[in-house]
Coordinates of C-alpha atoms and ligand atoms in Angstrom, one line a residue:
M22 CA -45.6 39.5 -60.3
A23 CA -47.6 37.5 -62.8
S24 CA -44.9 34.9 -63.3
R25 CA -44.4 34.6 -59.6
F26 CA -48.1 34.1 -59.0
Q27 CA -48.1 31.3 -61.6
G28 CA -45.2 29.7 -59.9
L29 CA -47.1 29.6 -56.7
A30 CA -50.2 28.3 -58.3
I31 CA -48.3 25.3 -59.6
L32 CA -47.1 24.4 -56.2
P33 CA -50.2 22.6 -55.0
L34 CA -50.1 20.4 -58.1
L35 CA -46.4 19.5 -57.5
G36 CA -47.3 18.8 -53.9
F37 CA -50.0 16.5 -54.9
A38 CA -47.7 14.7 -57.4
A39 CA -45.1 14.2 -54.7
A40 CA -47.6 12.8 -52.3
S41 CA -49.0 10.2 -54.7
C42 CA -47.4 6.8 -54.6
I43 CA -46.9 3.8 -56.8
S44 CA -48.8 0.7 -55.8
S45 CA -48.2 -1.5 -58.8
G46 CA -45.9 -1.9 -61.8
D47 CA -42.3 -3.0 -62.4
Q48 CA -38.9 -1.4 -63.1
N49 CA -40.3 0.2 -66.2
T50 CA -42.9 2.1 -64.3
I51 CA -40.3 3.6 -62.0
N52 CA -37.6 4.1 -64.7
N53 CA -40.1 6.0 -66.9
L54 CA -40.8 8.4 -64.0
F55 CA -37.1 9.0 -63.5
K56 CA -36.5 9.5 -67.2
S57 CA -39.5 11.9 -67.7
G58 CA -39.1 13.7 -64.4
G59 CA -35.3 14.4 -64.7
A60 CA -33.3 15.9 -61.9
G61 CA -34.9 16.0 -58.5
T62 CA -37.6 13.4 -59.2
V63 CA -38.8 11.6 -56.1
V64 CA -40.4 8.2 -56.8
Q65 CA -42.4 7.0 -53.8
I66 CA -43.8 3.5 -53.5
C67 CA -46.9 3.1 -51.3
A68 CA -46.3 1.5 -47.9
G69 CA -47.0 -2.3 -47.9
T70 CA -46.4 -2.6 -51.7
T71 CA -44.1 -5.2 -53.3
I72 CA -42.8 -4.4 -56.7
S73 CA -41.3 -7.4 -58.7
V74 CA -38.8 -6.5 -61.3
T75 CA -37.2 -8.3 -64.3
G76 CA -34.5 -5.6 -64.8
T77 CA -32.7 -2.9 -62.8
I78 CA -34.2 0.3 -61.5
T79 CA -31.9 3.1 -62.7
F80 CA -31.4 6.7 -61.6
T81 CA -31.0 9.0 -64.5
A82 CA -30.2 12.4 -63.1
D83 CA -29.0 14.3 -60.0
N84 CA -31.0 14.5 -56.7
Q85 CA -33.4 11.7 -57.6
E86 CA -34.9 9.7 -54.7
I87 CA -36.6 6.3 -54.3
S88 CA -38.4 5.7 -51.0
T89 CA -41.6 4.5 -49.4
S90 CA -44.4 7.0 -49.0
G91 CA -44.5 8.3 -45.4
Y92 CA -40.9 7.1 -44.7
P93 CA -41.8 4.2 -42.4
T94 CA -39.0 2.3 -40.7
D95 CA -40.9 -1.0 -40.1
E96 CA -42.0 -3.9 -42.2
T97 CA -44.4 -1.7 -44.2
R98 CA -41.5 -0.3 -46.1
A99 CA -42.1 -1.2 -49.8
I100 CA -40.2 -4.2 -51.1
I101 CA -38.3 -4.4 -54.4
Q102 CA -37.6 -8.0 -55.4
P103 CA -36.8 -10.0 -58.5
A104 CA -39.8 -11.5 -60.3
S105 CA -39.7 -15.3 -60.2
G106 CA -38.1 -16.7 -63.2
S107 CA -36.0 -13.6 -63.7
D108 CA -32.2 -13.7 -63.4
V109 CA -31.8 -10.1 -62.3
S110 CA -29.5 -9.6 -59.4
M111 CA -28.9 -5.8 -59.5
L112 CA -32.2 -4.2 -58.4
L113 CA -31.0 -0.6 -58.3
S114 CA -28.2 1.3 -59.9
G115 CA -27.0 4.9 -60.5
Y116 CA -23.6 6.0 -61.6
G117 CA -22.3 9.6 -61.8
Y118 CA -25.2 11.5 -60.2
N119 CA -25.1 13.8 -57.2
G120 CA -27.5 13.8 -54.3
L121 CA -29.2 10.5 -55.0
R122 CA -31.3 9.2 -52.1
V123 CA -32.4 5.7 -51.3
K124 CA -34.6 5.8 -48.2
N125 CA -37.0 3.7 -46.1
I126 CA -37.4 0.9 -48.7
Q127 CA -36.5 -2.8 -48.8
F128 CA -34.5 -4.7 -51.4
D129 CA -34.8 -8.5 -51.2
G130 CA -32.8 -10.5 -53.7
L131 CA -34.7 -13.7 -52.7
R132 CA -31.6 -15.8 -53.0
P133 CA -33.1 -18.7 -50.9
S134 CA -36.0 -19.2 -53.4
L135 CA -34.6 -17.8 -56.7
G136 CA -31.0 -18.9 -56.3
L137 CA -27.7 -17.0 -56.8
V138 CA -26.7 -15.3 -60.1
K139 CA -23.2 -16.2 -61.2
D140 CA -21.1 -13.1 -62.0
G141 CA -24.2 -10.9 -61.3
G142 CA -24.1 -7.3 -59.9
A143 CA -24.6 -6.3 -56.3
T144 CA -28.2 -5.8 -55.3
I145 CA -27.6 -2.0 -55.1
E146 CA -24.8 -0.4 -57.2
L147 CA -24.3 3.3 -56.8
G148 CA -21.4 5.7 -57.1
Q149 CA -18.7 6.8 -59.5
N150 CA -18.4 10.6 -60.2
S151 CA -20.8 11.9 -57.5
N152 CA -21.3 13.8 -54.3
G153 CA -23.8 13.4 -51.5
I154 CA -25.4 10.0 -52.1
E155 CA -27.6 9.1 -49.1
I156 CA -28.8 5.6 -48.2
S157 CA -30.8 5.4 -45.0
N158 CA -33.3 3.3 -43.2
I159 CA -33.3 0.7 -46.0
V160 CA -33.2 -3.1 -45.9
S161 CA -31.0 -5.0 -48.4
K162 CA -31.0 -8.8 -47.9
N163 CA -30.6 -12.1 -49.7
A164 CA -28.3 -10.7 -52.4
R165 CA -28.2 -12.9 -55.4
A166 CA -24.6 -12.0 -56.2
W167 CA -21.5 -10.8 -54.5
S168 CA -22.8 -7.9 -52.3
C169 CA -25.9 -6.5 -50.7
L170 CA -24.8 -2.9 -51.3
H171 CA -21.9 -1.6 -53.5
L172 CA -20.6 2.0 -53.7
L173 CA -18.3 2.3 -56.6
Q174 CA -15.3 4.6 -56.8
G175 CA -14.9 7.4 -59.3
G176 CA -11.7 8.6 -61.0
T177 CA -9.0 10.6 -59.4
D178 CA -10.5 14.0 -60.5
T179 CA -14.0 12.7 -60.6
P180 CA -14.4 11.0 -57.2
C181 CA -17.3 9.4 -55.6
T182 CA -17.4 11.4 -52.3
N183 CA -19.5 12.3 -49.3
V184 CA -21.8 9.3 -49.2
T185 CA -23.9 8.7 -46.1
I186 CA -25.0 5.1 -45.3
S187 CA -26.9 5.2 -42.0
N188 CA -29.5 3.2 -40.0
N189 CA -29.8 0.4 -42.6
Q190 CA -30.5 -3.3 -42.0
I191 CA -28.1 -5.2 -44.3
G192 CA -28.2 -9.0 -44.6
P193 CA -28.2 -11.9 -44.7
C194 CA -25.8 -11.7 -47.6
G195 CA -24.6 -14.9 -49.3
N196 CA -23.7 -18.3 -48.0
E197 CA -20.5 -19.9 -47.0
G198 CA -18.5 -22.0 -49.5
L199 CA -19.2 -23.1 -53.1
N200 CA -22.4 -24.6 -54.4
S201 CA -22.6 -28.0 -56.1
A202 CA -21.7 -26.4 -59.4
G203 CA -18.5 -25.0 -57.8
V204 CA -19.8 -21.4 -57.8
S205 CA -18.7 -19.2 -54.9
Q206 CA -21.7 -18.3 -52.7
W207 CA -20.1 -15.6 -50.5
A208 CA -21.4 -12.1 -50.4
D209 CA -20.4 -8.8 -48.7
G210 CA -22.8 -6.7 -46.6
I211 CA -21.5 -3.2 -47.7
S212 CA -18.8 -3.0 -50.3
F213 CA -17.5 0.6 -50.1
A214 CA -15.1 2.3 -52.5
C215 CA -16.0 6.0 -52.3
R216 CA -14.1 8.5 -50.1
D217 CA -14.7 11.1 -47.4
S218 CA -17.9 9.4 -46.3
L219 CA -19.9 8.1 -43.3
I220 CA -21.1 4.6 -42.6
E221 CA -22.9 4.7 -39.3
N222 CA -25.4 2.9 -37.1
N223 CA -26.1 0.1 -39.6
Y224 CA -27.1 -3.4 -38.6
V225 CA -25.2 -5.9 -40.7
T226 CA -26.1 -9.5 -40.1
G227 CA -25.2 -12.7 -41.8
S228 CA -22.5 -11.3 -44.2
T229 CA -20.4 -14.2 -45.4
D230 CA -17.5 -12.4 -47.2
G231 CA -16.9 -9.0 -45.6
G232 CA -19.5 -7.2 -43.4
I233 CA -18.3 -3.7 -44.3
V234 CA -15.5 -3.8 -46.8
L235 CA -13.5 -0.6 -47.3
F236 CA -11.7 -0.4 -50.6
G237 CA -9.3 2.3 -49.4
A238 CA -12.1 4.8 -48.9
P239 CA -9.7 7.5 -47.6
G240 CA -11.4 10.0 -45.2
T241 CA -14.2 7.6 -44.4
T242 CA -15.7 7.1 -40.9
V243 CA -17.2 3.7 -39.9
Q244 CA -18.9 4.1 -36.6
G245 CA -21.7 2.7 -34.4
N246 CA -22.4 -0.2 -36.7
T247 CA -23.4 -3.6 -35.3
I248 CA -22.0 -6.5 -37.3
V249 CA -23.1 -10.1 -36.5
S250 CA -22.3 -13.2 -38.3
S251 CA -24.9 -15.8 -39.2
T252 CA -25.5 -18.8 -36.9
T253 CA -25.4 -21.1 -39.9
D254 CA -22.9 -19.6 -42.3
A255 CA -19.4 -18.5 -41.3
G256 CA -18.3 -14.9 -42.3
F257 CA -14.8 -14.2 -43.3
G258 CA -14.4 -10.7 -41.9
A259 CA -16.6 -8.1 -40.2
I260 CA -14.7 -5.0 -41.3
N261 CA -12.1 -5.3 -44.1
M262 CA -9.2 -2.9 -44.7
V263 CA -7.3 -5.2 -47.1
D264 CA -8.1 -4.2 -50.7
Y265 CA -5.8 -2.1 -52.7
L266 CA -7.4 1.0 -54.3
Y267 CA -6.5 4.7 -54.1
D268 CA -2.8 3.6 -54.5
G269 CA -3.3 1.7 -51.2
S270 CA -4.3 4.7 -49.2
Y271 CA -6.6 4.5 -46.2
A272 CA -5.6 8.0 -45.1
N273 CA -7.8 9.3 -42.3
V274 CA -10.0 6.3 -42.1
L275 CA -11.7 6.1 -38.7
V276 CA -13.3 2.8 -37.5
T277 CA -14.9 3.4 -34.1
N278 CA -17.6 2.3 -31.7
N279 CA -18.6 -0.7 -33.8
T280 CA -19.9 -3.9 -32.2
I281 CA -18.8 -7.1 -33.8
T282 CA -20.1 -10.5 -32.8
G283 CA -19.1 -13.9 -34.2
E284 CA -22.0 -16.4 -34.0
K285 CA -21.0 -19.5 -36.0
L286 CA -17.7 -17.7 -36.9
F287 CA -16.1 -14.5 -38.1
N288 CA -12.6 -15.6 -39.1
V289 CA -11.4 -12.1 -38.4
G290 CA -13.1 -9.0 -36.9
I291 CA -11.1 -6.2 -38.4
A292 CA -8.6 -7.2 -41.0
I293 CA -5.9 -4.7 -41.6
G294 CA -3.2 -4.8 -44.3
A295 CA -2.1 -6.1 -47.6
Y296 CA -1.3 -9.6 -46.4
A297 CA -4.1 -10.0 -43.8
W298 CA -6.6 -11.6 -46.3
S299 CA -6.4 -14.7 -48.4
F300 CA -4.8 -12.7 -51.3
N301 CA -1.7 -10.5 -51.2
D302 CA -1.7 -7.0 -52.5
D303 CA 1.4 -5.8 -54.4
A304 CA 2.5 -3.4 -51.6
S305 CA 1.6 -2.4 -48.1
L306 CA -1.5 -0.4 -47.5
Q307 CA -1.1 3.0 -45.9
G308 CA -2.7 5.0 -43.1
P309 CA -2.8 7.0 -41.0
A310 CA -5.9 5.1 -39.9
T311 CA -7.5 4.8 -36.4
I312 CA -9.3 1.8 -35.1
T313 CA -10.7 2.6 -31.6
N314 CA -13.3 1.6 -29.1
N315 CA -14.8 -1.3 -31.0
V316 CA -16.3 -4.1 -29.0
F317 CA -15.9 -7.8 -30.1
S318 CA -17.5 -10.9 -28.7
G319 CA -18.2 -14.5 -29.6
N320 CA -16.4 -16.8 -32.1
I321 CA -13.7 -14.7 -33.7
P322 CA -10.2 -16.3 -33.6
F323 CA -8.6 -13.0 -34.7
A324 CA -10.6 -10.0 -33.5
I325 CA -8.0 -7.7 -35.1
G326 CA -5.2 -8.9 -37.4
V327 CA -2.5 -6.7 -38.9
N328 CA 0.0 -7.5 -41.6
G329 CA 1.1 -5.3 -44.5
W330 CA 0.6 -1.8 -43.3
T331 CA 2.6 1.4 -43.2
G332 CA 2.1 5.2 -42.8
G333 CA 0.4 5.3 -39.4
L334 CA -1.9 3.0 -37.4
T335 CA -3.6 3.7 -34.1
V336 CA -5.4 0.8 -32.5
T337 CA -6.6 1.7 -29.0
G338 CA -9.4 1.0 -26.6
N339 CA -10.8 -2.0 -28.4
D340 CA -12.5 -4.6 -26.1
V341 CA -11.9 -8.2 -26.9
S342 CA -12.6 -9.5 -23.4
N343 CA -15.8 -11.3 -24.6
V344 CA -14.2 -13.1 -27.5
N345 CA -14.4 -16.8 -26.9
S346 CA -11.2 -18.7 -25.9
P347 CA -9.6 -21.1 -26.7
T348 CA -10.0 -20.6 -30.4
S349 CA -9.7 -24.4 -30.8
G350 CA -13.1 -24.7 -29.1
Y351 CA -14.9 -23.4 -32.2
S352 CA -12.5 -23.4 -35.1
D353 CA -9.7 -25.3 -36.8
A354 CA -6.5 -24.0 -38.4
N355 CA -5.6 -26.8 -40.7
S356 CA -5.2 -24.5 -43.7
C357 CA -3.2 -21.8 -41.9
V358 CA 0.5 -21.1 -42.5
A359 CA 2.7 -21.9 -39.4
P360 CA 3.0 -18.4 -38.0
T361 CA -0.8 -17.7 -38.2
R362 CA -1.5 -21.1 -36.8
D363 CA 0.8 -20.3 -33.8
L364 CA -1.2 -17.2 -33.1
W365 CA -4.4 -19.2 -33.3
K366 CA -3.0 -21.8 -30.9
Q367 CA -2.3 -18.9 -28.4
S368 CA -5.9 -17.6 -28.9
A369 CA -4.2 -14.3 -29.9
H370 CA -7.3 -12.2 -30.6
L371 CA -5.2 -9.2 -31.2
A372 CA -2.5 -10.3 -33.6
Y373 CA 0.1 -8.7 -35.8
Y374 CA 3.3 -9.4 -37.7
P375 CA 5.9 -6.8 -36.5
T376 CA 7.9 -6.8 -39.8
G377 CA 4.6 -6.3 -41.6
L378 CA 3.8 -3.1 -39.7
T379 CA 6.1 -0.1 -40.5
G380 CA 5.8 3.6 -39.8
T381 CA 4.4 5.2 -36.7
N382 CA 2.0 3.1 -34.8
N383 CA 0.3 2.8 -31.5
L384 CA -1.0 -0.7 -30.7
Q385 CA -3.0 -1.2 -27.5
S386 CA -1.7 -3.7 -25.0
G387 CA -2.5 -7.3 -25.6
F388 CA -1.3 -7.6 -29.2
V389 CA 0.6 -10.8 -29.8
A390 CA 3.5 -10.6 -32.2
A391 CA 3.7 -13.4 -34.8
D392 CA 7.2 -15.0 -35.0
G393 CA 6.9 -15.2 -38.8
N394 CA 4.9 -13.8 -41.7
S395 CA 1.4 -14.5 -40.4
T396 CA -0.5 -14.1 -43.7
N397 CA -4.2 -14.8 -44.2
F398 CA -6.1 -14.3 -41.0
I399 CA -9.2 -15.9 -42.7
C400 CA -7.5 -19.3 -42.9
T401 CA -9.4 -20.8 -40.0
A402 CA -12.6 -22.8 -40.4
P403 CA -15.5 -23.6 -38.1
S404 CA -14.7 -26.7 -36.1
L405 CA -14.1 -29.6 -38.3
P406 CA -15.5 -33.1 -37.6
S407 CA -13.3 -35.7 -35.8
S408 CA -14.3 -38.3 -38.4
I409 CA -15.9 -38.5 -41.9
S410 CA -17.6 -41.6 -43.2
Y411 CA -18.6 -42.8 -46.7
G412 CA -21.1 -45.5 -47.6
L413 CA -20.7 -47.9 -50.6
N414 CA -20.2 -45.9 -53.9
E415 CA -20.0 -42.6 -52.0
L416 CA -16.3 -42.0 -52.6
N417 CA -15.0 -42.1 -56.1
V418 CA -12.5 -39.3 -56.8
G419 CA -9.4 -38.4 -58.9
V420 CA -5.9 -37.6 -57.7
N421 CA -5.1 -34.4 -55.7
T422 CA -8.2 -34.8 -53.6
V423 CA -8.5 -34.2 -49.8
L424 CA -10.4 -37.2 -48.6
A425 CA -10.8 -35.9 -45.0
N426 CA -9.9 -32.6 -43.4
L427 CA -10.4 -33.2 -39.7
H428 CA -10.3 -31.5 -36.3
N429 CA -6.9 -31.3 -34.6
S430 CA -5.0 -30.9 -37.9
I431 CA -5.3 -34.4 -39.4
V432 CA -5.6 -34.4 -43.2
T433 CA -5.9 -37.4 -45.4
Q434 CA -5.2 -36.9 -49.2
Y435 CA -5.3 -39.0 -52.4
Q436 CA -2.2 -37.4 -53.8
G437 CA -1.0 -36.7 -57.3
D438 CA 1.3 -39.7 -57.3
G439 CA -1.5 -42.0 -56.4
N440 CA -0.5 -42.4 -52.8
I441 CA -3.0 -42.1 -50.0
V442 CA -1.3 -40.2 -47.1
T443 CA -2.5 -39.1 -43.7
Y444 CA -0.7 -36.1 -42.3
N445 CA -0.5 -34.4 -38.9
T446 CA -0.3 -30.8 -39.8
S447 CA -0.4 -29.3 -36.3
T448 CA 3.0 -27.7 -36.5
G449 CA 2.2 -26.1 -39.9
S450 CA 4.3 -28.7 -41.8
Y451 CA 2.8 -31.8 -43.2
V452 CA 4.1 -34.7 -41.1
P453 CA 3.0 -38.0 -42.6
V454 CA 1.6 -40.5 -40.0
W455 CA 0.4 -43.1 -42.5
A456 CA 0.7 -43.8 -46.2
S457 CA -0.7 -46.5 -48.5
G458 CA 2.7 -46.5 -50.2
H459 CA 1.3 -47.3 -53.6
T460 CA 2.6 -44.7 -56.0
S461 CA 2.4 -44.6 -59.8
S462 CA 4.2 -42.4 -62.2
V463 CA 1.2 -42.9 -64.5
C464 CA -0.9 -40.7 -62.1
S465 CA 1.6 -37.9 -62.2
S466 CA 1.8 -37.8 -66.0
D467 CA -1.9 -38.6 -66.7
P468 CA -4.1 -37.7 -63.7
S469 CA -7.2 -38.9 -65.4
A470 CA -5.8 -42.4 -65.5
C471 CA -6.0 -42.7 -61.7
S472 CA -8.9 -42.9 -59.2
C473 CA -9.7 -43.8 -55.6
D474 CA -13.0 -45.7 -55.1
F475 CA -14.9 -47.1 -52.1
Q476 CA -16.7 -49.6 -54.4
G477 CA -20.2 -51.0 -54.3
D478 CA -18.8 -54.3 -53.4
G479 CA -17.2 -52.9 -50.2
N480 CA -13.6 -52.9 -51.4
F481 CA -11.6 -49.7 -51.1
V482 CA -9.2 -49.6 -54.1
T483 CA -7.0 -47.1 -56.0
Y484 CA -6.5 -47.6 -59.7
A485 CA -3.8 -46.6 -62.2
S486 CA -4.7 -47.2 -65.9
G487 CA -7.4 -49.6 -64.8
K488 CA -5.1 -51.7 -62.6
P489 CA -5.7 -51.9 -58.9
Q490 CA -2.9 -50.5 -56.8
F491 CA -3.9 -50.2 -53.1
V492 CA -6.6 -52.7 -52.2
T493 CA -8.2 -53.3 -48.8
G494 CA -9.7 -56.7 -49.9
T495 CA -13.0 -55.9 -48.0
Q496 CA -15.3 -56.9 -50.9
G497 CA -18.4 -58.6 -49.7
K498 CA -17.8 -57.3 -46.1
G499 CA -17.2 -53.6 -46.0
Q500 CA -20.2 -51.2 -45.7
K501 CA -18.7 -48.0 -44.3
L502 CA -15.3 -46.3 -44.9
T503 CA -14.3 -43.9 -42.0
F504 CA -11.4 -41.4 -41.8
L505 CA -10.5 -40.7 -38.2
N506 CA -8.4 -37.9 -36.6
Q507 CA -6.5 -40.5 -34.5
S508 CA -4.8 -43.8 -35.1
P509 CA -5.6 -45.9 -37.1
W510 CA -6.7 -42.9 -39.3
I511 CA -8.8 -45.1 -41.7
E512 CA -11.0 -48.1 -41.0
I513 CA -13.7 -50.1 -42.8
T514 CA -16.6 -51.6 -40.9
D515 CA -19.3 -54.2 -41.8
S516 CA -23.0 -53.9 -41.5
A517 CA -22.8 -54.9 -37.8
G518 CA -20.2 -52.1 -37.2
N519 CA -17.3 -54.5 -36.7
V520 CA -14.0 -53.3 -38.1
V521 CA -13.1 -55.5 -41.0
W522 CA -10.0 -53.5 -42.1
D523 CA -7.8 -50.7 -40.7
T524 CA -4.4 -49.3 -41.5
T525 CA -2.7 -51.8 -39.2
D526 CA -3.7 -54.6 -41.6
A527 CA -1.4 -55.6 -44.4
N528 CA -2.7 -54.9 -47.9
Ligands
NAG609 C1 -22.6 16.1 -48.7 O1 -23.9 15.6 -49.1 C2 -25.0 16.2 -48.5 C3 -26.2 15.5 -49.0 O2 -26.2 14.1 -48.6 C4 -25.0 17.7 -48.8 O3 -26.1 18.2 -48.1 C5 -23.7 18.3 -48.4 O4 -23.7 19.6 -48.8 C6 -22.5 17.6 -49.0 N1 -21.3 18.1 -48.4 C7 -20.3 18.5 -49.2 C8 -19.1 19.0 -48.4 O5 -20.3 18.4 -50.4
NAG610 C1 -21.9 4.1 -30.3 O1 -22.8 3.6 -31.2 C2 -24.1 3.4 -30.7 C3 -24.9 2.7 -31.8 O2 -24.5 1.4 -32.0 C4 -24.7 4.8 -30.3 O3 -26.0 4.6 -29.8 C5 -23.8 5.4 -29.3 O4 -24.2 6.7 -29.1 C6 -22.4 5.5 -29.9 N1 -21.5 6.0 -28.9 C7 -20.5 7.0 -29.1 C8 -19.7 7.3 -28.0 O5 -20.4 7.5 -30.2
NAG611 C1 4.7 -11.8 -46.2 O1 4.2 -12.7 -47.2 C2 3.6 -12.1 -48.3 C3 2.9 -13.1 -49.2 O2 3.8 -14.1 -49.6 C4 4.6 -11.3 -49.0 O3 4.1 -10.6 -50.2 C5 5.2 -10.3 -48.1 O4 6.3 -9.6 -48.7 C6 5.8 -11.0 -46.9 N1 6.2 -10.0 -45.9 C7 7.5 -9.9 -45.5 C8 7.8 -8.9 -44.5 O5 8.4 -10.6 -46.0
NAG612 C1 0.0 -34.1 -34.0 O1 1.3 -33.5 -33.7 C2 1.3 -32.8 -32.5 C3 2.6 -32.1 -32.4 O2 3.7 -33.0 -32.6 C4 1.0 -33.7 -31.3 O3 1.0 -32.9 -30.1 C5 -0.4 -34.3 -31.5 O4 -0.7 -35.2 -30.5 C6 -0.4 -35.0 -32.8 N1 -1.8 -35.5 -33.1 C7 -2.1 -36.8 -33.2 C8 -3.6 -37.0 -33.4 O5 -1.3 -37.7 -33.1

């Protein structure tokens, strides 16, 4: 009796401790509470509080929780963000613990003001050998590295399993393209590699790599999510089933009732298979998997693209009636292989390569069959310009450079042999429509010896070992060099806008 009474007497104290919340400090404040409290420790941050960190907040035992006091779902949720001047990208981590909970709290990587972190970790990294992680009602946005939220796989006998990710607001995550230092800026919304889990009712906006990326994730259901690309930065895919993990198994994955909207562009809505993405896996990915009752709209050339799948695929009841057509109205396919480009030309929003889909399958009506190996459904780009212009000294490049990648499949390159060539690539092969004709074996053997320069004097010149090759002779007149997607392909104008040279002139 006595010991039971003591136990009860302590309860009010525990209750008081749980109700108190943190209103200042940094990652050390929180990490010390997790370390000293051990399993089951709940760390609550007071509503309206912003905690700036210079290092990662780390779970240290089973059943720990981080949340905002009172579990608000609005902007009063506490904010965890990097301190200015800090290069931390991973704000929260926890590997190998059961029952972790991340609830009603915001993580802001502050990428727009603090910049991206090359090779940094995802904003939130949880998983490995664990059961029952729950992430709900959180915000994770502006990741400084490759993902706003990453759930990491465990081993075969020590799986990461039974994760619930629900009612979260994810994004924006990343930017399109490379930065000026050549570093990739893309980021995923949710990168998911656990199994037998549930990802539901999340709002993922402005992902630039994958919105929800399944790394196999056998037994996982993805349902009721809304995935919207950014209006300013294209996203590659909304839901990815393209990565090889679990020996390629996506057994019993169910993707249903998701709403996918391409604003600027989603290259692909749901990408399915080993050859559907820009890389190729070693072997086909395997089902059985079911993709059903998803709704697509907006700018998505390939709402569903399948290549490299076996072992069962059911794709039924998906609605692509509000996907914009024709695809050429908002995208270009200059970088696509011929079979994928053919699908794009047909505005084939449901697309597959029959040879790349073996085993039992049930594809809804409306799927267009590729007549060849239609790899890489993310090969399209947002609409390209019809022309590109350079002022004096604005173009000075080495060999193997694309000078202009233009709408309607017109590409002009300064090639490895020193030749400037304009191609019409609309059929998927590179058909030359104009060439400077000046080639030099020097450029092939020593690329650094050659350059292509719209000079300060207005002359457009290629050089090999310091000797002019192709010369437009426009020194003293030329002010602007323009590449066009129609004949004459290249022209130089003077300060009054008069053409002083084009490709029909001798040189
Ligand atoms: C899954 O995790 C939840 C906690 O999120 C737990 O309550 C439940 O028992 C777990 N289920 C299984 C089958 O382990
Ligand atoms: C579909 O998902 C929405 C949330 O996006 C939810 O409100 C609705 O109940 C779901 N419908 C079905 C049939 O599951
Ligand atoms: C399609 O192309 C990919 C990449 O080159 C290749 O790995 C795959 O085997 C091809 N598929 C078929 C059916 O040939
Ligand atoms: C490029 O080639 C295609 C196919 O031959 C042709 O229809 C199109 O007009 C060409 N484009 C230009 C700008 O000449």
